[in-house]
CSV table of C-alpha atoms and ligand atoms in Angstrom, one decimal:
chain,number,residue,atom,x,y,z
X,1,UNK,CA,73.4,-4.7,19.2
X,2,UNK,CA,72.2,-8.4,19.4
X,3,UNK,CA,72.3,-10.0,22.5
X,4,UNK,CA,73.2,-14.5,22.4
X,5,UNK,CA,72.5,-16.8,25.1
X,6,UNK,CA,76.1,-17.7,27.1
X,7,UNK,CA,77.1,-20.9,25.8
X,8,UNK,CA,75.7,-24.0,27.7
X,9,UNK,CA,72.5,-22.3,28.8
X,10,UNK,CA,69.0,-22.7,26.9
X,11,UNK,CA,65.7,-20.7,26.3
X,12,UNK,CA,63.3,-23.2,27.4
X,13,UNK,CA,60.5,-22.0,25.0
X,14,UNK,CA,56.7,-22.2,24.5
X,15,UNK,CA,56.0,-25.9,23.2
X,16,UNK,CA,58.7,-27.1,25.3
X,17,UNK,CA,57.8,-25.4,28.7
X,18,UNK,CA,54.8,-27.4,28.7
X,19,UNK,CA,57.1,-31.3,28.5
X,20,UNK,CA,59.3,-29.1,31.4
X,21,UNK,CA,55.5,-28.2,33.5
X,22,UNK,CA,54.9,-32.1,32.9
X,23,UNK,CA,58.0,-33.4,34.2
X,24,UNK,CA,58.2,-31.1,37.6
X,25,UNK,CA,54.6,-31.5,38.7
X,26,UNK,CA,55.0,-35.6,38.1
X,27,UNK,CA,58.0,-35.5,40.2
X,28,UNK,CA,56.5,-33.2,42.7
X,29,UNK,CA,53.5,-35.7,42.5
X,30,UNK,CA,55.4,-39.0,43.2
X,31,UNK,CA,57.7,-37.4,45.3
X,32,UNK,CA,54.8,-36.5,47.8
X,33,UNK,CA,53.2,-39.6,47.7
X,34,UNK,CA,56.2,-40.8,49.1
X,35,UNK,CA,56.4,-38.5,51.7
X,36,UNK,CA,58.6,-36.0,50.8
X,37,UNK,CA,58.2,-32.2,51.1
X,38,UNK,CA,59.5,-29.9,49.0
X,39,UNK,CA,62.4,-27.5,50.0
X,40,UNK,CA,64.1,-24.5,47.9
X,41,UNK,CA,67.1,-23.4,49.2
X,42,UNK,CA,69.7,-20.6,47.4
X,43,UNK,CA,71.0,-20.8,44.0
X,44,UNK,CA,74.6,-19.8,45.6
X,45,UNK,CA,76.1,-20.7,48.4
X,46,UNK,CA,79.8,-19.9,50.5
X,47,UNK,CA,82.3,-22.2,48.0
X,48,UNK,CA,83.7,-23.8,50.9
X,49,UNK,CA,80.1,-26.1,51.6
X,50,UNK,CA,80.5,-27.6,48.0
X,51,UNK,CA,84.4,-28.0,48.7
X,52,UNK,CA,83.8,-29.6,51.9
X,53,UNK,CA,80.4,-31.4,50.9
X,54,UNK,CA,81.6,-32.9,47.2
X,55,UNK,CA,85.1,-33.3,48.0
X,56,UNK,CA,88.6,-31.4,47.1
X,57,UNK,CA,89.6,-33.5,44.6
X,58,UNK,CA,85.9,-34.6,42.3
X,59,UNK,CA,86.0,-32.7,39.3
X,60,UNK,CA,83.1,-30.7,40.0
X,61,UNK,CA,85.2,-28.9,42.9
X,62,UNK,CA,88.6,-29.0,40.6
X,63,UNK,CA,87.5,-27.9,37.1
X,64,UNK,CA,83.1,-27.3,37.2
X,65,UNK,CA,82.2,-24.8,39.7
X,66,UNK,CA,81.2,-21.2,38.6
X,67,UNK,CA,82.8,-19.3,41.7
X,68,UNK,CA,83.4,-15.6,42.2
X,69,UNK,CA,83.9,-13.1,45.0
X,70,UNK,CA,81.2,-11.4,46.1
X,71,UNK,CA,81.3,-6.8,46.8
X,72,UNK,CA,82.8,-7.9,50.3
X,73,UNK,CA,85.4,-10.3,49.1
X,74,UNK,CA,83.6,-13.5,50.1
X,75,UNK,CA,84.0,-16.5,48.1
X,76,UNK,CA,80.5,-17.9,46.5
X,77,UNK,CA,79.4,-20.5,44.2
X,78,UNK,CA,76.7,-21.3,42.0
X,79,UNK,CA,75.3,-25.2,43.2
X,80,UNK,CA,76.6,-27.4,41.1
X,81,UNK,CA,74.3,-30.1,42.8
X,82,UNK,CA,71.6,-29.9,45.5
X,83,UNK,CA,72.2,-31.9,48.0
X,84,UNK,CA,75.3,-29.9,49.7
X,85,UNK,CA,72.8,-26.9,49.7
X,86,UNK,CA,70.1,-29.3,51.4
X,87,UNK,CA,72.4,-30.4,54.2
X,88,UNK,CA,73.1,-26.9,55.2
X,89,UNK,CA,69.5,-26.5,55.4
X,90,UNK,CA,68.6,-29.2,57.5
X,91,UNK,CA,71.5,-28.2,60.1
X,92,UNK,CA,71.2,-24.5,59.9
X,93,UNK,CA,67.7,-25.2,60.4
X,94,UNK,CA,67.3,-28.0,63.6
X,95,UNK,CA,65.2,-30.0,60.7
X,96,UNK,CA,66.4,-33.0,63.1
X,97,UNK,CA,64.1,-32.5,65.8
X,98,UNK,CA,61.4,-33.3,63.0
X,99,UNK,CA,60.1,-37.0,63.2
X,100,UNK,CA,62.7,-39.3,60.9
X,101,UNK,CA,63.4,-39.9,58.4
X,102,UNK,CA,63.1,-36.3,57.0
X,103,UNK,CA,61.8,-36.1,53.8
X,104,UNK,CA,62.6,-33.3,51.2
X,105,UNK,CA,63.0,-33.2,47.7
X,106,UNK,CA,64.1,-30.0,46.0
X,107,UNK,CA,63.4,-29.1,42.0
X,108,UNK,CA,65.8,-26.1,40.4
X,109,UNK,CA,68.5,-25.2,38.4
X,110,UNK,CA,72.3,-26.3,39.5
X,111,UNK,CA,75.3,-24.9,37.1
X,112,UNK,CA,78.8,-26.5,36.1
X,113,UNK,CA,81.6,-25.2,33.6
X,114,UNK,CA,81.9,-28.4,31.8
X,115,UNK,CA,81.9,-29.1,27.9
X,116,UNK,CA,78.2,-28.7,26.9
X,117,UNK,CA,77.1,-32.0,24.9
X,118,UNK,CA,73.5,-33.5,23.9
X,119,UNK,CA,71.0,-32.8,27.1
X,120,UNK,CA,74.0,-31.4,29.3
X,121,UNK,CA,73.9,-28.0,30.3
X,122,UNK,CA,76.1,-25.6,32.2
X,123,UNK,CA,72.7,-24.4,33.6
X,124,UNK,CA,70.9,-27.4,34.3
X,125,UNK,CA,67.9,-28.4,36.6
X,126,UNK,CA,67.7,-31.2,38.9
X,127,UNK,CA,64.8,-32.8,40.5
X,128,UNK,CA,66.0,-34.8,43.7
X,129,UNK,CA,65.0,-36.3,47.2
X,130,UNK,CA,66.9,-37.1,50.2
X,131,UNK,CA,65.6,-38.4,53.5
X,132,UNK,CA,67.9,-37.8,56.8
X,133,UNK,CA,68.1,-39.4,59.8
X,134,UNK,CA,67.9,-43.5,59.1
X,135,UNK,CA,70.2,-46.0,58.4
X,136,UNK,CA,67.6,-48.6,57.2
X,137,UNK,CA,67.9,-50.6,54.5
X,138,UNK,CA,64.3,-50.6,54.0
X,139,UNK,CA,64.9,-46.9,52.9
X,140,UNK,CA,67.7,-47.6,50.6
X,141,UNK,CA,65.1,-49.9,48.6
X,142,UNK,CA,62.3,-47.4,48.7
X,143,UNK,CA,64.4,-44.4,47.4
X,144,UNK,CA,65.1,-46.9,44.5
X,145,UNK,CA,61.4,-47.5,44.1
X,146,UNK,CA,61.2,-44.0,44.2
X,147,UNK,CA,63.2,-43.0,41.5
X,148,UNK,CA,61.8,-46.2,39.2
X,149,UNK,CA,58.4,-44.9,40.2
X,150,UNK,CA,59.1,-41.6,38.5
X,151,UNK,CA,60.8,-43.1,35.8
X,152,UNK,CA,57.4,-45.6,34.9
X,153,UNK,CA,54.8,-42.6,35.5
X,154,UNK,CA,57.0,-40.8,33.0
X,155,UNK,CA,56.4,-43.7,30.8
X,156,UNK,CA,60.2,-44.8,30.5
X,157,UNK,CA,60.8,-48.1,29.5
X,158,UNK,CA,64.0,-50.7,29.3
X,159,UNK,CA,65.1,-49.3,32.5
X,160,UNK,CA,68.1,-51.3,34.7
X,161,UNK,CA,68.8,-50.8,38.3
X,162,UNK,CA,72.6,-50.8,38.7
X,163,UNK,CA,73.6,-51.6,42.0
X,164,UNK,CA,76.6,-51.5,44.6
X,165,UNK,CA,78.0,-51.4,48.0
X,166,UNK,CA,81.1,-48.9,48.5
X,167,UNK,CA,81.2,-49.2,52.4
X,168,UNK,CA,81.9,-47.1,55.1
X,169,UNK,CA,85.2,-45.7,56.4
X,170,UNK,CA,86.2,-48.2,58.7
X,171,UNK,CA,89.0,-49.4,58.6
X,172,UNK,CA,87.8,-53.0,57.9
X,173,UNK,CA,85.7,-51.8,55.0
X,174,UNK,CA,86.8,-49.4,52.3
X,175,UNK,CA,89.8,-48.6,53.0
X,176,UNK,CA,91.3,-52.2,53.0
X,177,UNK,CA,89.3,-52.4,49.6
X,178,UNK,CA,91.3,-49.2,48.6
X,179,UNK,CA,94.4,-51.1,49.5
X,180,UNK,CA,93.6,-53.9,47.6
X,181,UNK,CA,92.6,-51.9,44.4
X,182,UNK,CA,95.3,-50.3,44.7
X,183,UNK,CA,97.7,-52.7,45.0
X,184,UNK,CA,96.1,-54.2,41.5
X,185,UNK,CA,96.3,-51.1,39.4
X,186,UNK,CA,99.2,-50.0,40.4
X,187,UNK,CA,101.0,-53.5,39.1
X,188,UNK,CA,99.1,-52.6,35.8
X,189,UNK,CA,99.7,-48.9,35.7
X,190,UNK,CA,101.4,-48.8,32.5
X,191,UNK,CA,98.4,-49.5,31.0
X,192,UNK,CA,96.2,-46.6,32.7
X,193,UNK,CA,95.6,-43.2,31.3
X,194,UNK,CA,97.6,-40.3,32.5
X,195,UNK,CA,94.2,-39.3,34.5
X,196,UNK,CA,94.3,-42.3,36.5
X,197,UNK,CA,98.2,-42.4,37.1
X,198,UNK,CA,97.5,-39.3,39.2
X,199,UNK,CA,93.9,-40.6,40.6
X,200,UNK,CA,96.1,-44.0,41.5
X,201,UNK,CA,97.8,-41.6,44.2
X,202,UNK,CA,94.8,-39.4,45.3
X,203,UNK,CA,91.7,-41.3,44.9
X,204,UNK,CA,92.2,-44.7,43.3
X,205,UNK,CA,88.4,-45.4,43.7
X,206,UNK,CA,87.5,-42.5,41.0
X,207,UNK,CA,89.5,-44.7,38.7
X,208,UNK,CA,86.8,-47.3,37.7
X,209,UNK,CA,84.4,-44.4,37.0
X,210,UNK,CA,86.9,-43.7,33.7
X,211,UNK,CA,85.7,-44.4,30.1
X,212,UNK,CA,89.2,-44.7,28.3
X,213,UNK,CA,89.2,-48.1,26.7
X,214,UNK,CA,92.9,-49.6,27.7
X,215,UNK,CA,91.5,-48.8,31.6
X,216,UNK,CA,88.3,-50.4,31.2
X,217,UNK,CA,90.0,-53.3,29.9
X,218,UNK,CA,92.1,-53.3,33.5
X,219,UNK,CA,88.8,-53.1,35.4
X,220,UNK,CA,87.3,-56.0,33.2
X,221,UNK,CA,90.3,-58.9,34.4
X,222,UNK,CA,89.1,-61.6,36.5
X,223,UNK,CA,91.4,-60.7,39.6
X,224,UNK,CA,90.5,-57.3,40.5
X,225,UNK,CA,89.2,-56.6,43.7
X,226,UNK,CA,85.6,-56.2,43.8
X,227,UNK,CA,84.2,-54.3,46.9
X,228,UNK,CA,81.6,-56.3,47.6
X,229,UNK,CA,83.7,-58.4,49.0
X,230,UNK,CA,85.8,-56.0,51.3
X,231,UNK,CA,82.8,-54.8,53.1
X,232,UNK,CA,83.1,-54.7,56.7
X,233,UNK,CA,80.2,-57.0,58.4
X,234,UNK,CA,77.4,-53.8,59.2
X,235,UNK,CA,77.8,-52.8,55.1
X,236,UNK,CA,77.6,-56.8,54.2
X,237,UNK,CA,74.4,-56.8,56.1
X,238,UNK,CA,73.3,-53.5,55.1
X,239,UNK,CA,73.7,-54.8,51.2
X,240,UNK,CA,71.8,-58.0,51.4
X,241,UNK,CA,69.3,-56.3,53.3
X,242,UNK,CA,68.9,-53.8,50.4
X,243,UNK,CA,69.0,-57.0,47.8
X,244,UNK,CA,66.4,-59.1,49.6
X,245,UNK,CA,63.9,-56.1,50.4
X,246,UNK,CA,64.2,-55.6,46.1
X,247,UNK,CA,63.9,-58.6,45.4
X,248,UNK,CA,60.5,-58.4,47.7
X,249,UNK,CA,59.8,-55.2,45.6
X,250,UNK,CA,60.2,-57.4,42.3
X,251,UNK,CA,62.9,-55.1,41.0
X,252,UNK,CA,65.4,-56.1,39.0
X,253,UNK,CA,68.8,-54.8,39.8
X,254,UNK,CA,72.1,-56.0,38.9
X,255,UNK,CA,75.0,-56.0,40.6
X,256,UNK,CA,78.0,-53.6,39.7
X,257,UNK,CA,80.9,-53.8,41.4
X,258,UNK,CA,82.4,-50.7,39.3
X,259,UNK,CA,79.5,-48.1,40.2
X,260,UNK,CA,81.0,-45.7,42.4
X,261,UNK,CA,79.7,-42.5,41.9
X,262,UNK,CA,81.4,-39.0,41.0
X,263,UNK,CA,80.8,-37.7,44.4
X,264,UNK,CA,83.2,-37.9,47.7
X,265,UNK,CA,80.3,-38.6,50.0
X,266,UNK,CA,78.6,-41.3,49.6
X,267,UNK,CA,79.0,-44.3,51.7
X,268,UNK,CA,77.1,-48.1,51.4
X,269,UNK,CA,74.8,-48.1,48.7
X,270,UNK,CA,74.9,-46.8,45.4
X,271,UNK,CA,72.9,-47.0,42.3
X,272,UNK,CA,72.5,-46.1,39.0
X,273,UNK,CA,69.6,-46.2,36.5
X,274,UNK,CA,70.2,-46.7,33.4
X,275,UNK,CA,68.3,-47.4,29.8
X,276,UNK,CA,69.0,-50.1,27.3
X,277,UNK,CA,67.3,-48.2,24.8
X,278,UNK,CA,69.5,-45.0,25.1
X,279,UNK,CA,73.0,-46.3,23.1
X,280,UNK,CA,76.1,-45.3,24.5
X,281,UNK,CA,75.0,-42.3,26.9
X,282,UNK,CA,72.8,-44.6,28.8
X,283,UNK,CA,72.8,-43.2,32.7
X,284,UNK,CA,69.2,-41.8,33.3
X,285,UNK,CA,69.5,-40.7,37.1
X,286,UNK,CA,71.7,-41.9,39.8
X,287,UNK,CA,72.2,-41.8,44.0
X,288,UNK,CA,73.1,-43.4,47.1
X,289,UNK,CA,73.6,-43.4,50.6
X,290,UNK,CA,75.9,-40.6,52.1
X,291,UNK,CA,76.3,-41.5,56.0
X,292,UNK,CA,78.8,-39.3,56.6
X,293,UNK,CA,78.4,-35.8,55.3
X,294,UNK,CA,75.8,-34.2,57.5
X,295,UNK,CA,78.7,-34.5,60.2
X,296,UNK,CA,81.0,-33.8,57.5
X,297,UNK,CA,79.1,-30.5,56.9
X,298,UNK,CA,79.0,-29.3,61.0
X,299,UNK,CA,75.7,-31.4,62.3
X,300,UNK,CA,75.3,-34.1,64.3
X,301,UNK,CA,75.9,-37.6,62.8
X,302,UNK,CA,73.1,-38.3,60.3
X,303,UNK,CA,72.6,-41.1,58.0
X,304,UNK,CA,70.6,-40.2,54.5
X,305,UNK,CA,70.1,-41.3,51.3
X,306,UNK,CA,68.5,-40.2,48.1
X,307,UNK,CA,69.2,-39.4,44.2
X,308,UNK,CA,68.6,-36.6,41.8
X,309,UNK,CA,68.1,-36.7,38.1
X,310,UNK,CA,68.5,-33.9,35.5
X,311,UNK,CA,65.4,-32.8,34.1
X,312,UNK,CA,67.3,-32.2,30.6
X,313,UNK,CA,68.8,-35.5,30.3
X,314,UNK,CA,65.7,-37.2,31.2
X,315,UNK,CA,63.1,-34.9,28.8
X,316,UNK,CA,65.7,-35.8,26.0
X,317,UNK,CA,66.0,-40.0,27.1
X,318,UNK,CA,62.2,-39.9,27.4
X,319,UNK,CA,61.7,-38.6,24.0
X,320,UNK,CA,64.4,-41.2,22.0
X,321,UNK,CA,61.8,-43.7,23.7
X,322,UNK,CA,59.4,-42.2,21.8
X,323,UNK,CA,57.0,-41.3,25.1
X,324,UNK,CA,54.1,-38.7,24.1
X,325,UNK,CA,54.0,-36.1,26.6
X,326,UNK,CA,50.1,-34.2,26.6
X,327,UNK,CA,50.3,-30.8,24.7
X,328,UNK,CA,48.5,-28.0,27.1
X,329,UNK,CA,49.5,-25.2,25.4
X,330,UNK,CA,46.7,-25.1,22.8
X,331,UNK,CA,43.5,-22.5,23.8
X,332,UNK,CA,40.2,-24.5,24.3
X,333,UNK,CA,38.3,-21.2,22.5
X,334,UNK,CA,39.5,-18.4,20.6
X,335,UNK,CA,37.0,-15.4,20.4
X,336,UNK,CA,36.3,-13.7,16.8
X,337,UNK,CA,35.3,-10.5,17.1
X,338,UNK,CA,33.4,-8.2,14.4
X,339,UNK,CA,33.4,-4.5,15.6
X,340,UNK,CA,33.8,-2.3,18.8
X,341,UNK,CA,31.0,-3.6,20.6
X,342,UNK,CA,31.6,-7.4,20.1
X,343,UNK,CA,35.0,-6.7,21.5
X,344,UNK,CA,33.1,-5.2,24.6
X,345,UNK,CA,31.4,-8.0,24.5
X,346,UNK,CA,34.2,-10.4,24.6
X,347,UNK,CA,35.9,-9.0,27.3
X,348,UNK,CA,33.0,-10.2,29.4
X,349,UNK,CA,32.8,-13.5,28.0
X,350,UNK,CA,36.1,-14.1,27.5
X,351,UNK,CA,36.9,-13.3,31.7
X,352,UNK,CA,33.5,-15.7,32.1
X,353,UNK,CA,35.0,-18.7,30.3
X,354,UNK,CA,38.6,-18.7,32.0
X,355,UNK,CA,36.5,-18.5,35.4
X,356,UNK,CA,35.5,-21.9,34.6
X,357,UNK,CA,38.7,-23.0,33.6
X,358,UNK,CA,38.5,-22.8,29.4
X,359,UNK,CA,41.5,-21.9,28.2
X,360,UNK,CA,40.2,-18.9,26.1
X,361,UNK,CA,42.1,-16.2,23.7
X,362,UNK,CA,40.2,-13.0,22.6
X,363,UNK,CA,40.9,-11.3,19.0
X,364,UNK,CA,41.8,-7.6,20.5
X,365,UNK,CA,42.8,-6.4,16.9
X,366,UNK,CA,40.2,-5.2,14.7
X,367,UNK,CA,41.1,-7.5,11.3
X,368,UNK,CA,38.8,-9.4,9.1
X,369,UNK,CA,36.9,-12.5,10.1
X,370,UNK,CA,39.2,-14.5,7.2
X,371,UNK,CA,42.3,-13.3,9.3
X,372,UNK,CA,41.2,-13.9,12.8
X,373,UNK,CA,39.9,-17.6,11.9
X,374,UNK,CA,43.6,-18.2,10.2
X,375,UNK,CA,44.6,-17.1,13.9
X,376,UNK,CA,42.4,-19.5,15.7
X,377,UNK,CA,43.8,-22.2,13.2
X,378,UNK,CA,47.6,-21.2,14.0
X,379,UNK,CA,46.9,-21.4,17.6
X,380,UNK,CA,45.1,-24.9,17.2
X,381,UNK,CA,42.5,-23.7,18.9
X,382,UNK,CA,39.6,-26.5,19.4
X,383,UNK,CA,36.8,-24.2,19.3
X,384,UNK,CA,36.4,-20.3,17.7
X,385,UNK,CA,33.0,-18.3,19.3
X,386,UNK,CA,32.0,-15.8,16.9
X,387,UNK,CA,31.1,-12.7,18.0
X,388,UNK,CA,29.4,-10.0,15.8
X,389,UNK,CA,27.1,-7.0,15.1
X,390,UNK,CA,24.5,-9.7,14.0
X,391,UNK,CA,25.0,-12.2,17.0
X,392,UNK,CA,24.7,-9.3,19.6
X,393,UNK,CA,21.2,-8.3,18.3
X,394,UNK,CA,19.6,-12.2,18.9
X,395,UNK,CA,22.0,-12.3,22.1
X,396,UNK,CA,23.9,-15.5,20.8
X,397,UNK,CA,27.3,-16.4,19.0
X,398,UNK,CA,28.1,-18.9,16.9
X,399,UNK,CA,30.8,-21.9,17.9
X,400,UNK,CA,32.7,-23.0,15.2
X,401,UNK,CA,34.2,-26.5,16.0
X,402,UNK,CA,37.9,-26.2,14.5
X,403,UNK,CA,38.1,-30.1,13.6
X,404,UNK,CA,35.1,-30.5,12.0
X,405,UNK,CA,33.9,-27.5,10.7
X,406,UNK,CA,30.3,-27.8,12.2
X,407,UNK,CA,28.8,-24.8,13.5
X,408,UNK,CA,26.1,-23.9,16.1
X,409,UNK,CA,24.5,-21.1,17.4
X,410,UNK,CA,24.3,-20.9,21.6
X,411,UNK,CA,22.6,-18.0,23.6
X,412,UNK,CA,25.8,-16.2,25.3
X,413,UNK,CA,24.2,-16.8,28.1
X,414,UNK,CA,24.4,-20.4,28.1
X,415,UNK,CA,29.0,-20.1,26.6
X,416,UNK,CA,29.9,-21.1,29.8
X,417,UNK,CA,27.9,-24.2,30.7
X,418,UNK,CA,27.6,-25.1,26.9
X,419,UNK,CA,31.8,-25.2,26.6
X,420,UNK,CA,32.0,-27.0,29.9
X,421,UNK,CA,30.0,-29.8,28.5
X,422,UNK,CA,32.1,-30.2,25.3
M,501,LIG,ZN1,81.6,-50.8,56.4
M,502,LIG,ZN1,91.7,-43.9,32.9
């Protein structure tokens, strides 16, 4: 019997592990210096947070959601995004008598049944932040800087900050925009896909987040309602705010009156990254504001805002633009041992060396010095000690430097401080 990997899921193997090390600890690093802290909450929760929290009718909650019953009949789901999971945390757990805004950013796997394509996975990991308990502007514009401060340590280039307002739930605000939106497709509905016929009735907003070409055409005529100019006069305020504090930030954004967002909950701003460099698939992470969805989830009213980005898509943009990421899996020193009592010996040394921190590998196997310097070649080993019956006697080895080819002879005594030098 041969056992394959359920489709949509990967093996993240050695060589690549050390790109996925890379990418978490950045994010944990600029993530703290921001002042977040991190939080890991369940890989499954009761269905009904993600139903509530992402909203009946996304796609996620219709078609993407791994749910089964658990031995007592209860209904759970794998997260198909953190931030649902997060909320519940910070409730469940009074994290609002902490000094706000609350600062936590989470770093894990999320899963969703959808079609697997290039860098999308139906186990996929996430790395994201959200900060609770402000409605400041000044924190829209730093989770932005955030997110573009990750994106520039990880050496991404070309990147474009893609920028909106969706408002809140006054009546003044979206909902008048929905109205208006409305109104406009629905005289051009002939020309929308079938999808959006039925998203017309349900949630006309979804509609400009569709990539069929006659719809996109609709979206693109001059006299469609763009929300901007619906917002209610808090969001208006709220939105220049954000503009003028990036502007102050000198970030370049651009205004995008079609960003909306997959998920139910957001509210205000919303923004996109994206890549010039990347073609047609172009999105590198994305988030917003979501004002209303610790209430929403059973708390008391909370404004936050953050983003997440997928750790897949982002390894695989980062690597079309060609950024070099630092390759840790090679051993500083592999051992060569000749006989029983040089691999006594080794054992010694060996435990010495990785007590100061050298990455070290010990032959174990009693094969021919030919073979075990092949092995310290295939592992690309910088340096091979060699230790034999000879060596033992004057109480040295000899270090073989794998580049070059030059050889030395150091008193074992001395491995450790001589490796630590070099
Ligand atoms: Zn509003
Ligand atoms: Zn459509």
């Amino acid at each position: 019997m041969k056992y394959n990997l359920v489709r949509g899921t990967k093996d993240v193997l050695p060589g690549e592990s050390g790109k996925w090390q890379y990418l978490t600890q950045k994010a944990s690093y600029v993530y703290s210096v921001f002042g977040y802290c991190e939080i890991k909450t369940p890989i499954f929760e009761v269905t009904e947070l993600f139903t509530r929290g992402i909203g009946e009718t996304s796609d996620i909650v219709t078609k993407e959601m791994y749910t089964f019953l658990d031995k007592k009949g209860r209904s759970i789901t794998l997260r198909p995004e953190g931030t649902a999971g997060t909320v519940r945390a910070y409730i469940e757990n009074n994290l609002n008598t902490l000094p706000a805004p609350v600062k936590l950013y989470y770093i894990g796997p999320m899963f969703r049944y959808e079609r697997p394509q290039a860098g999308r996975y139906r186990e996929h990991w996430q790395m994201g932040v959200e900060a609770f308990g402000s409605d400041s502007p000044a924190l829209d514009a730093e989770v932005i800087t955030t997110a573009l401060t990750l994106l520039k340590e990880l050496g991404a280039t070309g990147l474009k900050t893609n920028l909106n307002s969706i408002g809140c739930i006054s009546p003044d605000c979206r909902p008048r925009y929905v109205t208006a939106l409305k109104d406009f497709l629905k005289s051009r509905s002939e020309k929308l896909c079938d999808t959006c016929k039925v998203r017309l009735e349900k949630n006309p907003l979804r509609i400009l987040d569709c990539k069929v070409e006659t719809c996109r055409s609709v979206f693109n005529e001059p006299g469609i309602p763009k929300m901007p100019e619906y917002l209610c006069p808090s969001c208006g305020a709220h939105f220049n705010k954000v503009k003028e504090y990036l502007k102050l930030l000198k970030t370049d954004y651009s205004e995008n009156y079609k960003l909306v967002r997959g998920f139910d909950y957001y509210t205000k701003t919303v923004f996109e990254i994206t890549c010039d460099k990347l073609g047609a698939q172009n999105g590198v992470l994305g988030g917003g504001r979501y004002n209303g969805l610790v209430e929403e989830l059973g708390g008391q009213p909370t404004p936050a805002v953050g983003f997440s980005v997928g750790l897949e898509r982002l390894l695989m943009s980062l690597e079309t633009l060609g950024v070099k990421f630092p390759d840790d899996d090679a051993p500083d020193v592999y051992i060569v041992t000749l006989g029983g009592e040089a691999i006594k010996k080794a054992l010694v040394v060996a435990g010495e060396l990785r007590g100061a921190g050298i990455k070290t590998i010990m032959a174990c196997e009693d094969k021919s010095m030919k073979a075990q310097m092949k092995l310290a070649d295939a592992l690309k080993a910088k340096k091979a000690i060699i230790i034999g019956d000879n060596e033992l006697k004057e109480g040295v080895a000899v270090i073989k430097d794998m580049a070059s080819g030059t050889q030395q002879k150091v008193a074992l005594t001395e491995l450790k401080g001589f490796l630590s030098k070099t």
